């Protein structure tokens, strides 16, 4: 795929960081920031473009309050919504962000019916479903960002604990994005060495627990918002796998149709990403405990979907 245009919807903390990374990596000819806040996408877009001579990139960054310049865009990264504040659960954001997601997806469908949507707005698994239903796109073209971020957090904590290079740590985190995520210790290794040979079960459990609460840990520090550097990097890594048709296997939220014994819900699973978006879902063996944890995670997603339907 020759990617000409990527639009980031929501020019807030996550969105603006996404556009900066996209342009610095030259993942598209045009990078467009769209937001309802007047002047914000234009100002941030121009500011980023003015960094091009210093950073040496040729992706043209612009900002807009409408979708006209995004006509025919190849990929949309949707970060629009309200960020989680301290004391606010992801589910508190439900109704507001569902409305935002519907409005945004309707516009995407209008101006770029063949595009791929990467959903970042929380509560992620449910927002991805809203985008899928509103767009009517096939599941290959509506993918949620969750697992790459959760896995990155897990890997970053393992690197700190072992004081080894981040590059050598492989890990897999499945399930819903949030407190019910399922880090798989059996698929975690350091340069091929199983993590269980390097750390006690007690230490692994502590790192898993920190990963589960990773989003909340950042919110507790920031007090006025939620994480954005790592979430943006995660969304951009997914876009890069698509743009370059890398066929990378990354944990993403995908619309399950029988995989892992589940149907009609978004859940974090290992996905191959390439030029068509979701190329395929990779089913891995899980032990009984992991299966039960995944089921708990799925139940949480289902109940959030039910809560949203009840609110409307
Ligand atoms: N269309 C376009 N942009 C919108 C809309 C809309 N209908 N509604 C809100 N926005 C914009 C806001 O104006 C704001 O600039 O979305 C942006 C959100 O930015 P922040 O408040 O800085 O939030 P951020 O930290 O970027 O998080 C965005 O990503 O990780 C998730 O939980 C996080 O759901 C949240 C999202």
Tab-separated table of N, CA and C in Angstrom, residues 82-241:
chain	number	residue	atom	x	y	z
A	82	UNK	N	-13.033	12.250	25.835
A	82	UNK	CA	-12.677	12.848	27.120
A	82	UNK	C	-11.680	11.897	27.788
A	83	UNK	N	-10.605	12.427	28.324
A	83	UNK	CA	-9.612	11.576	28.980
A	83	UNK	C	-10.049	11.274	30.411
A	84	UNK	N	-9.537	10.172	30.911
A	84	UNK	CA	-9.889	9.758	32.274
A	84	UNK	C	-9.236	10.678	33.308
A	85	UNK	N	-10.038	11.130	34.254
A	85	UNK	CA	-9.513	11.978	35.343
A	85	UNK	C	-9.332	11.113	36.589
A	86	UNK	N	-8.551	11.596	37.594
A	86	UNK	CA	-8.371	10.785	38.798
A	86	UNK	C	-9.720	10.428	39.412
A	87	UNK	N	-9.841	9.204	39.854
A	87	UNK	CA	-11.078	8.775	40.498
A	87	UNK	C	-12.162	8.374	39.514
A	88	UNK	N	-11.911	8.612	38.239
A	88	UNK	CA	-12.910	8.280	37.218
A	88	UNK	C	-12.521	6.950	36.583
A	89	UNK	N	-13.452	6.011	36.530
A	89	UNK	CA	-13.109	4.744	35.891
A	89	UNK	C	-13.281	4.910	34.390
A	90	UNK	N	-12.728	3.985	33.635
A	90	UNK	CA	-12.889	4.056	32.182
A	90	UNK	C	-14.358	4.013	31.811
A	91	UNK	N	-15.123	3.259	32.610
A	91	UNK	CA	-16.539	3.106	32.273
A	91	UNK	C	-17.338	4.396	32.485
A	92	UNK	N	-16.822	5.288	33.356
A	92	UNK	CA	-17.505	6.578	33.542
A	92	UNK	C	-17.539	7.370	32.232
A	93	UNK	N	-16.558	7.077	31.423
A	93	UNK	CA	-16.429	7.841	30.179
A	93	UNK	C	-17.375	7.366	29.097
A	94	UNK	N	-18.033	6.263	29.428
A	94	UNK	CA	-18.763	5.492	28.434
A	94	UNK	C	-19.669	6.293	27.519
A	95	UNK	N	-20.631	6.955	28.119
A	95	UNK	CA	-21.678	7.561	27.297
A	95	UNK	C	-21.151	8.722	26.442
A	96	UNK	N	-20.333	9.562	27.083
A	96	UNK	CA	-19.796	10.723	26.354
A	96	UNK	C	-18.958	10.244	25.171
A	97	UNK	N	-18.058	9.327	25.449
A	97	UNK	CA	-17.162	8.911	24.383
A	97	UNK	C	-17.871	8.095	23.301
A	98	UNK	N	-18.934	7.395	23.659
A	98	UNK	CA	-19.687	6.656	22.625
A	98	UNK	C	-20.312	7.654	21.643
A	99	UNK	N	-20.812	8.766	22.175
A	99	UNK	CA	-21.396	9.799	21.308
A	99	UNK	C	-20.335	10.392	20.388
A	100	UNK	N	-19.171	10.657	20.954
A	100	UNK	CA	-18.065	11.200	20.156
A	100	UNK	C	-17.676	10.197	19.069
A	101	UNK	N	-17.560	8.939	19.469
A	101	UNK	CA	-17.123	7.896	18.526
A	101	UNK	C	-18.099	7.762	17.364
A	102	UNK	N	-19.400	7.859	17.671
A	102	UNK	CA	-20.409	7.757	16.602
A	102	UNK	C	-20.274	8.923	15.624
A	103	UNK	N	-20.134	10.124	16.188
A	103	UNK	CA	-20.034	11.313	15.330
A	103	UNK	C	-18.792	11.214	14.436
A	104	UNK	N	-17.694	10.815	15.034
A	104	UNK	CA	-16.432	10.741	14.288
A	104	UNK	C	-16.512	9.657	13.204
A	105	UNK	N	-17.031	8.490	13.572
A	105	UNK	CA	-17.065	7.376	12.603
A	105	UNK	C	-18.001	7.691	11.436
A	106	UNK	N	-19.080	8.409	11.715
A	106	UNK	CA	-20.003	8.788	10.638
A	106	UNK	C	-19.267	9.650	9.608
A	107	UNK	N	-18.436	10.557	10.101
A	107	UNK	CA	-17.662	11.413	9.195
A	107	UNK	C	-16.609	10.607	8.425
A	108	UNK	N	-15.973	9.677	9.116
A	108	UNK	CA	-14.948	8.855	8.449
A	108	UNK	C	-15.581	8.076	7.299
A	109	UNK	N	-16.739	7.496	7.595
A	109	UNK	CA	-17.435	6.697	6.578
A	109	UNK	C	-17.805	7.571	5.371
A	110	UNK	N	-18.174	8.794	5.658
A	110	UNK	CA	-18.578	9.706	4.580
A	110	UNK	C	-17.390	10.071	3.683
A	111	UNK	N	-16.258	10.430	4.290
A	111	UNK	CA	-15.151	10.945	3.455
A	111	UNK	C	-14.158	9.875	3.010
A	112	UNK	N	-14.120	8.740	3.702
A	112	UNK	CA	-13.110	7.716	3.355
A	112	UNK	C	-13.651	6.316	3.632
A	113	UNK	N	-14.602	5.876	2.811
A	113	UNK	CA	-15.270	4.597	3.083
A	113	UNK	C	-14.367	3.365	2.988
A	114	UNK	N	-13.162	3.527	2.414
A	114	UNK	CA	-12.270	2.362	2.306
A	114	UNK	C	-11.140	2.394	3.328
A	115	UNK	N	-11.232	3.298	4.289
A	115	UNK	CA	-10.111	3.481	5.215
A	115	UNK	C	-10.059	2.405	6.302
A	116	UNK	N	-8.952	2.415	7.018
A	116	UNK	CA	-8.766	1.533	8.184
A	116	UNK	C	-8.820	2.434	9.432
A	117	UNK	N	-9.592	2.004	10.425
A	117	UNK	CA	-9.728	2.802	11.651
A	117	UNK	C	-8.984	2.115	12.802
A	118	UNK	N	-8.110	2.863	13.443
A	118	UNK	CA	-7.462	2.380	14.673
A	118	UNK	C	-8.087	3.165	15.828
A	119	UNK	N	-8.780	2.463	16.700
A	119	UNK	CA	-9.495	3.129	17.800
A	119	UNK	C	-8.595	3.176	19.044
A	120	UNK	N	-8.493	4.369	19.632
A	120	UNK	CA	-7.670	4.548	20.834
A	120	UNK	C	-8.528	5.020	22.022
A	121	UNK	N	-9.624	5.707	21.716
A	121	UNK	CA	-10.483	6.274	22.762
A	121	UNK	C	-10.999	5.199	23.723
A	122	UNK	N	-10.983	5.510	25.001
A	122	UNK	CA	-11.469	4.577	26.035
A	122	UNK	C	-12.930	4.802	26.401
A	123	UNK	N	-13.642	3.806	26.908
A	123	UNK	CA	-13.185	2.430	27.122
A	123	UNK	C	-13.046	1.688	25.790
A	124	UNK	N	-11.800	1.329	25.523
A	124	UNK	CA	-11.367	0.927	24.198
A	124	UNK	C	-12.199	-0.165	23.527
A	125	UNK	N	-12.394	-1.270	24.241
A	125	UNK	CA	-13.039	-2.427	23.607
A	125	UNK	C	-14.467	-2.091	23.156
A	126	UNK	N	-15.111	-1.249	23.946
A	126	UNK	CA	-16.490	-0.870	23.624
A	126	UNK	C	-16.517	0.199	22.530
A	127	UNK	N	-15.583	1.141	22.590
A	127	UNK	CA	-15.523	2.176	21.550
A	127	UNK	C	-15.233	1.557	20.179
A	128	UNK	N	-14.422	0.513	20.164
A	128	UNK	CA	-14.137	-0.162	18.895
A	128	UNK	C	-15.426	-0.778	18.340
A	129	UNK	N	-16.245	-1.324	19.219
A	129	UNK	CA	-17.521	-1.904	18.767
A	129	UNK	C	-18.444	-0.813	18.213
A	130	UNK	N	-18.468	0.336	18.880
A	130	UNK	CA	-19.292	1.455	18.394
A	130	UNK	C	-18.806	1.865	16.991
A	131	UNK	N	-17.488	1.922	16.819
A	131	UNK	CA	-16.938	2.301	15.505
A	131	UNK	C	-17.281	1.257	14.446
A	132	UNK	N	-17.211	0.002	14.819
A	132	UNK	CA	-17.533	-1.079	13.867
A	132	UNK	C	-18.998	-0.986	13.439
A	133	UNK	N	-19.876	-0.824	14.430
A	133	UNK	CA	-21.312	-0.796	14.129
A	133	UNK	C	-21.693	0.465	13.348
A	134	UNK	N	-21.103	1.593	13.725
A	134	UNK	CA	-21.458	2.846	13.046
A	134	UNK	C	-20.935	2.871	11.608
A	135	UNK	N	-19.720	2.369	11.429
A	135	UNK	CA	-19.120	2.438	10.088
A	135	UNK	C	-19.687	1.372	9.159
A	136	UNK	N	-20.035	0.215	9.720
A	136	UNK	CA	-20.424	-0.902	8.861
A	136	UNK	C	-19.214	-1.487	8.132
A	137	UNK	N	-17.998	-1.072	8.532
A	137	UNK	CA	-16.783	-1.605	7.911
A	137	UNK	C	-16.604	-3.064	8.337
A	138	UNK	N	-15.893	-3.872	7.533
A	138	UNK	CA	-15.570	-5.220	7.978
A	138	UNK	C	-14.580	-5.173	9.141
A	139	UNK	N	-14.527	-6.246	9.915
A	139	UNK	CA	-13.678	-6.219	11.115
A	139	UNK	C	-12.198	-6.025	10.794
A	140	UNK	N	-11.824	-6.371	9.570
A	140	UNK	CA	-10.417	-6.194	9.167
A	140	UNK	C	-10.001	-4.723	9.234
A	141	UNK	N	-10.993	-3.811	9.125
A	141	UNK	CA	-10.659	-2.393	9.041
A	141	UNK	C	-11.054	-1.568	10.263
A	142	UNK	N	-11.390	-2.242	11.355
A	142	UNK	CA	-11.641	-1.517	12.616
A	142	UNK	C	-10.926	-2.275	13.730
A	143	UNK	N	-9.806	-1.726	14.175
A	143	UNK	CA	-8.942	-2.422	15.130
A	143	UNK	C	-8.702	-1.509	16.331
A	144	UNK	N	-8.666	-2.092	17.516
A	144	UNK	CA	-8.465	-1.284	18.719
A	144	UNK	C	-7.035	-1.387	19.255
A	145	UNK	N	-6.548	-0.252	19.769
A	145	UNK	CA	-5.210	-0.226	20.362
A	145	UNK	C	-5.334	-0.484	21.866
A	146	UNK	N	-4.794	-1.580	22.317
A	146	UNK	CA	-4.815	-1.859	23.757
A	146	UNK	C	-3.613	-2.712	24.113
A	147	UNK	N	-3.540	-3.871	23.475
A	147	UNK	CA	-2.505	-4.834	23.828
A	147	UNK	C	-1.085	-4.347	23.613
A	148	UNK	N	-0.872	-3.540	22.574
A	148	UNK	CA	0.499	-3.063	22.337
A	148	UNK	C	0.940	-2.199	23.517
A	149	UNK	N	0.018	-1.372	23.989
A	149	UNK	CA	0.326	-0.523	25.152
A	149	UNK	C	0.499	-1.356	26.417
A	150	UNK	N	-0.431	-2.255	26.667
A	150	UNK	CA	-0.345	-3.065	27.887
A	150	UNK	C	0.930	-3.912	27.880
A	151	UNK	N	1.245	-4.461	26.705
A	151	UNK	CA	2.456	-5.285	26.588
A	151	UNK	C	3.703	-4.429	26.775
A	152	UNK	N	3.669	-3.214	26.237
A	152	UNK	CA	4.828	-2.316	26.389
A	152	UNK	C	5.056	-1.985	27.861
A	153	UNK	N	3.962	-1.750	28.569
A	153	UNK	CA	4.108	-1.451	30.008
A	153	UNK	C	4.731	-2.643	30.724
A	154	UNK	N	4.229	-3.813	30.432
A	154	UNK	CA	4.733	-5.041	31.056
A	154	UNK	C	6.231	-5.205	30.750
A	155	UNK	N	6.576	-5.024	29.475
A	155	UNK	CA	7.983	-5.172	29.070
A	155	UNK	C	8.858	-4.119	29.744
A	156	UNK	N	8.328	-2.911	29.877
A	156	UNK	CA	9.142	-1.847	30.485
A	156	UNK	C	9.423	-2.163	31.952
A	157	UNK	N	8.452	-2.758	32.641
A	157	UNK	CA	8.657	-3.104	34.053
A	157	UNK	C	9.619	-4.291	34.191
A	158	UNK	N	9.527	-5.245	33.271
A	158	UNK	CA	10.442	-6.400	33.312
A	158	UNK	C	11.889	-5.923	33.092
A	159	UNK	N	12.056	-4.990	32.136
A	159	UNK	CA	13.402	-4.472	31.848
A	159	UNK	C	13.994	-3.785	33.081
A	160	UNK	N	13.150	-3.033	33.790
A	160	UNK	CA	13.629	-2.353	34.998
A	160	UNK	C	14.017	-3.375	36.059
A	161	UNK	N	13.165	-4.369	36.225
A	161	UNK	CA	13.380	-5.381	37.268
A	161	UNK	C	14.669	-6.160	37.024
A	162	UNK	N	14.882	-6.556	35.756
A	162	UNK	CA	16.050	-7.392	35.453
A	162	UNK	C	17.280	-6.577	35.055
A	163	UNK	N	17.061	-5.289	34.828
A	163	UNK	CA	18.121	-4.409	34.342
A	163	UNK	C	18.751	-4.970	33.064
A	164	UNK	N	17.879	-5.301	32.116
A	164	UNK	CA	18.343	-5.788	30.804
A	164	UNK	C	17.739	-4.910	29.712
A	165	UNK	N	18.249	-5.103	28.491
A	165	UNK	CA	17.744	-4.312	27.363
A	165	UNK	C	16.275	-4.600	27.096
A	166	UNK	N	15.574	-3.547	26.818
A	166	UNK	CA	14.166	-3.632	26.471
A	166	UNK	C	13.978	-4.435	25.176
A	167	UNK	N	15.002	-4.409	24.329
A	167	UNK	CA	14.899	-5.058	23.020
A	167	UNK	C	14.762	-6.568	23.120
A	168	UNK	N	15.250	-7.129	24.214
A	168	UNK	CA	15.264	-8.598	24.314
A	168	UNK	C	14.012	-9.165	24.966
A	169	UNK	N	13.113	-8.296	25.377
A	169	UNK	CA	11.939	-8.796	26.111
A	169	UNK	C	10.739	-8.976	25.198
A	170	UNK	N	10.253	-10.198	25.138
A	170	UNK	CA	9.057	-10.547	24.367
A	170	UNK	C	7.947	-10.849	25.350
A	171	UNK	N	6.779	-10.317	25.099
A	171	UNK	CA	5.670	-10.615	26.019
A	171	UNK	C	4.347	-10.532	25.276
A	172	UNK	N	3.317	-11.084	25.882
A	172	UNK	CA	1.994	-11.076	25.280
A	172	UNK	C	0.974	-10.782	26.374
A	173	UNK	N	0.192	-9.741	26.146
A	173	UNK	CA	-0.884	-9.412	27.087
A	173	UNK	C	-2.197	-9.494	26.320
A	174	UNK	N	-3.100	-10.315	26.777
A	174	UNK	CA	-4.391	-10.472	26.096
A	174	UNK	C	-5.502	-9.834	26.924
A	175	UNK	N	-6.729	-9.993	26.414
A	175	UNK	CA	-7.899	-9.568	27.183
A	175	UNK	C	-8.314	-8.139	26.936
A	176	UNK	N	-9.223	-7.662	27.764
A	176	UNK	CA	-9.718	-6.298	27.643
A	176	UNK	C	-8.655	-5.330	28.112
A	177	UNK	N	-8.755	-4.070	27.639
A	177	UNK	CA	-7.809	-3.050	28.060
A	177	UNK	C	-8.273	-2.553	29.421
A	178	UNK	N	-7.423	-2.679	30.395
A	178	UNK	CA	-7.823	-2.218	31.716
A	178	UNK	C	-7.465	-3.221	32.779
A	179	UNK	N	-8.187	-3.122	33.872
A	179	UNK	CA	-7.811	-3.905	35.032
A	179	UNK	C	-7.983	-5.406	34.816
A	180	UNK	N	-8.721	-5.799	33.765
A	180	UNK	CA	-8.936	-7.234	33.533
A	180	UNK	C	-8.022	-7.796	32.448
A	181	UNK	N	-7.006	-7.042	32.069
A	181	UNK	CA	-6.090	-7.565	31.050
A	181	UNK	C	-5.434	-8.862	31.543
A	182	UNK	N	-4.976	-9.684	30.588
A	182	UNK	CA	-4.435	-10.993	30.945
A	182	UNK	C	-2.983	-11.122	30.457
A	183	UNK	N	-2.010	-10.757	31.295
A	183	UNK	CA	-0.613	-10.945	30.871
A	183	UNK	C	-0.270	-12.435	30.915
A	184	UNK	N	0.288	-12.960	29.845
A	184	UNK	CA	0.570	-14.400	29.780
A	184	UNK	C	2.023	-14.665	30.149
A	185	UNK	N	2.240	-15.138	31.359
A	185	UNK	CA	3.607	-15.402	31.817
A	185	UNK	C	4.251	-16.477	30.949
A	186	UNK	N	3.441	-17.435	30.466
A	186	UNK	CA	4.012	-18.540	29.686
A	186	UNK	C	4.517	-18.081	28.313
A	187	UNK	N	4.088	-16.906	27.857
A	187	UNK	CA	4.561	-16.401	26.559
A	187	UNK	C	5.526	-15.232	26.743
A	188	UNK	N	6.096	-15.117	27.926
A	188	UNK	CA	7.017	-14.013	28.193
A	188	UNK	C	8.434	-14.554	28.321
A	189	UNK	N	9.338	-13.947	27.547
A	189	UNK	CA	10.713	-14.436	27.592
A	189	UNK	C	11.694	-13.285	27.419
A	190	UNK	N	12.909	-13.535	27.843
A	190	UNK	CA	13.970	-12.553	27.688
A	190	UNK	C	15.023	-13.209	26.807
A	191	UNK	N	15.079	-12.737	25.562
A	191	UNK	CA	15.966	-13.340	24.574
A	191	UNK	C	15.741	-14.855	24.495
A	192	UNK	N	14.496	-15.253	24.558
A	192	UNK	CA	14.146	-16.675	24.443
A	192	UNK	C	14.136	-17.422	25.768
A	193	UNK	N	14.692	-16.808	26.814
A	193	UNK	CA	14.723	-17.478	28.128
A	193	UNK	C	13.392	-17.212	28.839
A	194	UNK	N	12.662	-18.269	29.200
A	194	UNK	CA	11.373	-18.029	29.859
A	194	UNK	C	11.547	-17.159	31.102
A	195	UNK	N	10.623	-16.220	31.274
A	195	UNK	CA	10.706	-15.302	32.409
A	195	UNK	C	10.722	-16.054	33.739
A	196	UNK	N	10.037	-17.192	33.751
A	196	UNK	CA	9.951	-17.983	34.982
A	196	UNK	C	11.324	-18.488	35.442
A	197	UNK	N	12.305	-18.525	34.521
A	197	UNK	CA	13.653	-18.944	34.929
A	197	UNK	C	14.462	-17.785	35.495
A	198	UNK	N	13.956	-16.573	35.285
A	198	UNK	CA	14.725	-15.398	35.685
A	198	UNK	C	14.158	-14.683	36.910
A	199	UNK	N	12.868	-14.891	37.125
A	199	UNK	CA	12.214	-14.208	38.249
A	199	UNK	C	11.339	-15.175	39.028
A	200	UNK	N	11.206	-14.926	40.312
A	200	UNK	CA	10.323	-15.760	41.135
A	200	UNK	C	8.871	-15.473	40.756
A	201	UNK	N	8.006	-16.429	41.048
A	201	UNK	CA	6.583	-16.235	40.754
A	201	UNK	C	6.049	-14.995	41.472
A	202	UNK	N	6.574	-14.776	42.670
A	202	UNK	CA	6.131	-13.611	43.458
A	202	UNK	C	6.457	-12.293	42.744
A	203	UNK	N	7.667	-12.205	42.190
A	203	UNK	CA	8.061	-10.976	41.487
A	203	UNK	C	7.268	-10.829	40.185
A	204	UNK	N	7.054	-11.965	39.488
A	204	UNK	CA	6.263	-11.902	38.242
A	204	UNK	C	4.861	-11.390	38.566
A	205	UNK	N	4.276	-11.930	39.642
A	205	UNK	CA	2.928	-11.503	40.027
A	205	UNK	C	2.887	-9.997	40.318
A	206	UNK	N	3.943	-9.507	40.949
A	206	UNK	CA	3.981	-8.073	41.279
A	206	UNK	C	4.053	-7.230	39.997
A	207	UNK	N	4.835	-7.696	39.018
A	207	UNK	CA	4.945	-6.945	37.757
A	207	UNK	C	3.636	-6.987	36.977
A	208	UNK	N	2.979	-8.158	37.029
A	208	UNK	CA	1.683	-8.300	36.358
A	208	UNK	C	0.677	-7.333	36.984
A	209	UNK	N	0.697	-7.253	38.295
A	209	UNK	CA	-0.221	-6.370	39.001
A	209	UNK	C	0.043	-4.900	38.646
A	210	UNK	N	1.325	-4.539	38.558
A	210	UNK	CA	1.666	-3.160	38.197
A	210	UNK	C	1.205	-2.858	36.761
A	211	UNK	N	1.341	-3.873	35.882
A	211	UNK	CA	0.903	-3.702	34.489
A	211	UNK	C	-0.602	-3.472	34.423
A	212	UNK	N	-1.329	-4.309	35.156
A	212	UNK	CA	-2.796	-4.173	35.195
A	212	UNK	C	-3.227	-2.768	35.578
A	213	UNK	N	-2.495	-2.180	36.514
A	213	UNK	CA	-2.868	-0.856	37.027
A	213	UNK	C	-2.023	0.243	36.384
A	214	UNK	N	-1.368	-0.098	35.281
A	214	UNK	CA	-0.423	0.839	34.644
A	214	UNK	C	-1.046	2.175	34.267
A	215	UNK	N	-2.261	2.120	33.731
A	215	UNK	CA	-2.928	3.365	33.327
A	215	UNK	C	-3.227	4.229	34.539
A	216	UNK	N	-3.718	3.594	35.599
A	216	UNK	CA	-4.062	4.315	36.828
A	216	UNK	C	-2.838	4.924	37.491
A	217	UNK	N	-1.703	4.251	37.388
A	217	UNK	CA	-0.465	4.768	38.000
A	217	UNK	C	-0.085	6.110	37.369
A	218	UNK	N	-0.253	6.198	36.046
A	218	UNK	CA	0.074	7.465	35.363
A	218	UNK	C	-0.949	8.540	35.740
A	219	UNK	N	-2.223	8.165	35.760
A	219	UNK	CA	-3.275	9.134	36.126
A	219	UNK	C	-3.009	9.697	37.529
A	220	UNK	N	-2.587	8.828	38.448
A	220	UNK	CA	-2.331	9.270	39.823
A	220	UNK	C	-1.195	10.294	39.868
A	221	UNK	N	-0.211	10.138	38.975
A	221	UNK	CA	0.884	11.123	38.927
A	221	UNK	C	0.427	12.421	38.283
A	222	UNK	N	-0.217	12.299	37.122
A	222	UNK	CA	-0.544	13.489	36.337
A	222	UNK	C	-1.660	14.329	36.964
A	223	UNK	N	-2.590	13.650	37.578
A	223	UNK	CA	-3.750	14.265	38.228
A	223	UNK	C	-4.717	14.967	37.267
A	224	UNK	N	-4.220	15.554	36.196
A	224	UNK	CA	-5.146	16.278	35.308
A	224	UNK	C	-5.366	15.574	33.977
A	225	UNK	N	-4.957	14.331	33.853
A	225	UNK	CA	-5.154	13.654	32.565
A	225	UNK	C	-4.608	12.250	32.629
A	226	UNK	N	-4.557	11.599	31.482
A	226	UNK	CA	-4.057	10.224	31.459
A	226	UNK	C	-2.857	10.112	30.531
A	227	UNK	N	-2.311	8.904	30.472
A	227	UNK	CA	-1.070	8.663	29.730
A	227	UNK	C	-1.203	9.037	28.258
A	228	UNK	N	-0.103	9.493	27.672
A	228	UNK	CA	-0.174	9.749	26.231
A	228	UNK	C	1.068	9.381	25.432
A	229	UNK	N	2.228	9.409	26.016
A	229	UNK	CA	3.405	9.046	25.204
A	229	UNK	C	3.336	7.582	24.764
A	230	UNK	N	3.164	6.683	25.706
A	230	UNK	CA	3.132	5.259	25.350
A	230	UNK	C	1.882	4.891	24.540
A	231	UNK	N	0.686	5.417	24.892
A	231	UNK	CA	-0.478	5.112	24.047
A	231	UNK	C	-0.285	5.563	22.600
A	232	UNK	N	0.284	6.750	22.410
A	232	UNK	CA	0.494	7.242	21.042
A	232	UNK	C	1.512	6.368	20.318
A	233	UNK	N	2.597	6.013	20.999
A	233	UNK	CA	3.617	5.167	20.371
A	233	UNK	C	3.004	3.831	19.953
A	234	UNK	N	2.096	3.320	20.768
A	234	UNK	CA	1.460	2.027	20.467
A	234	UNK	C	0.578	2.130	19.221
A	235	UNK	N	-0.220	3.193	19.145
A	235	UNK	CA	-1.103	3.362	17.985
A	235	UNK	C	-0.278	3.535	16.711
A	236	UNK	N	0.816	4.269	16.826
A	236	UNK	CA	1.663	4.517	15.647
A	236	UNK	C	2.379	3.229	15.216
A	237	UNK	N	2.742	2.396	16.177
A	237	UNK	CA	3.359	1.117	15.795
A	237	UNK	C	2.369	0.267	14.983
A	238	UNK	N	1.098	0.301	15.370
A	238	UNK	CA	0.081	-0.431	14.605
A	238	UNK	C	-0.057	0.151	13.201
A	239	UNK	N	-0.093	1.487	13.119
A	239	UNK	CA	-0.202	2.132	11.800
A	239	UNK	C	1.000	1.773	10.942
A	240	UNK	N	2.167	1.739	11.548
A	240	UNK	CA	3.382	1.421	10.792
A	240	UNK	C	3.330	0.001	10.217
A	241	UNK	N	2.818	-0.930	11.021
A	241	UNK	CA	2.710	-2.325	10.545
A	241	UNK	C	1.788	-2.406	9.331
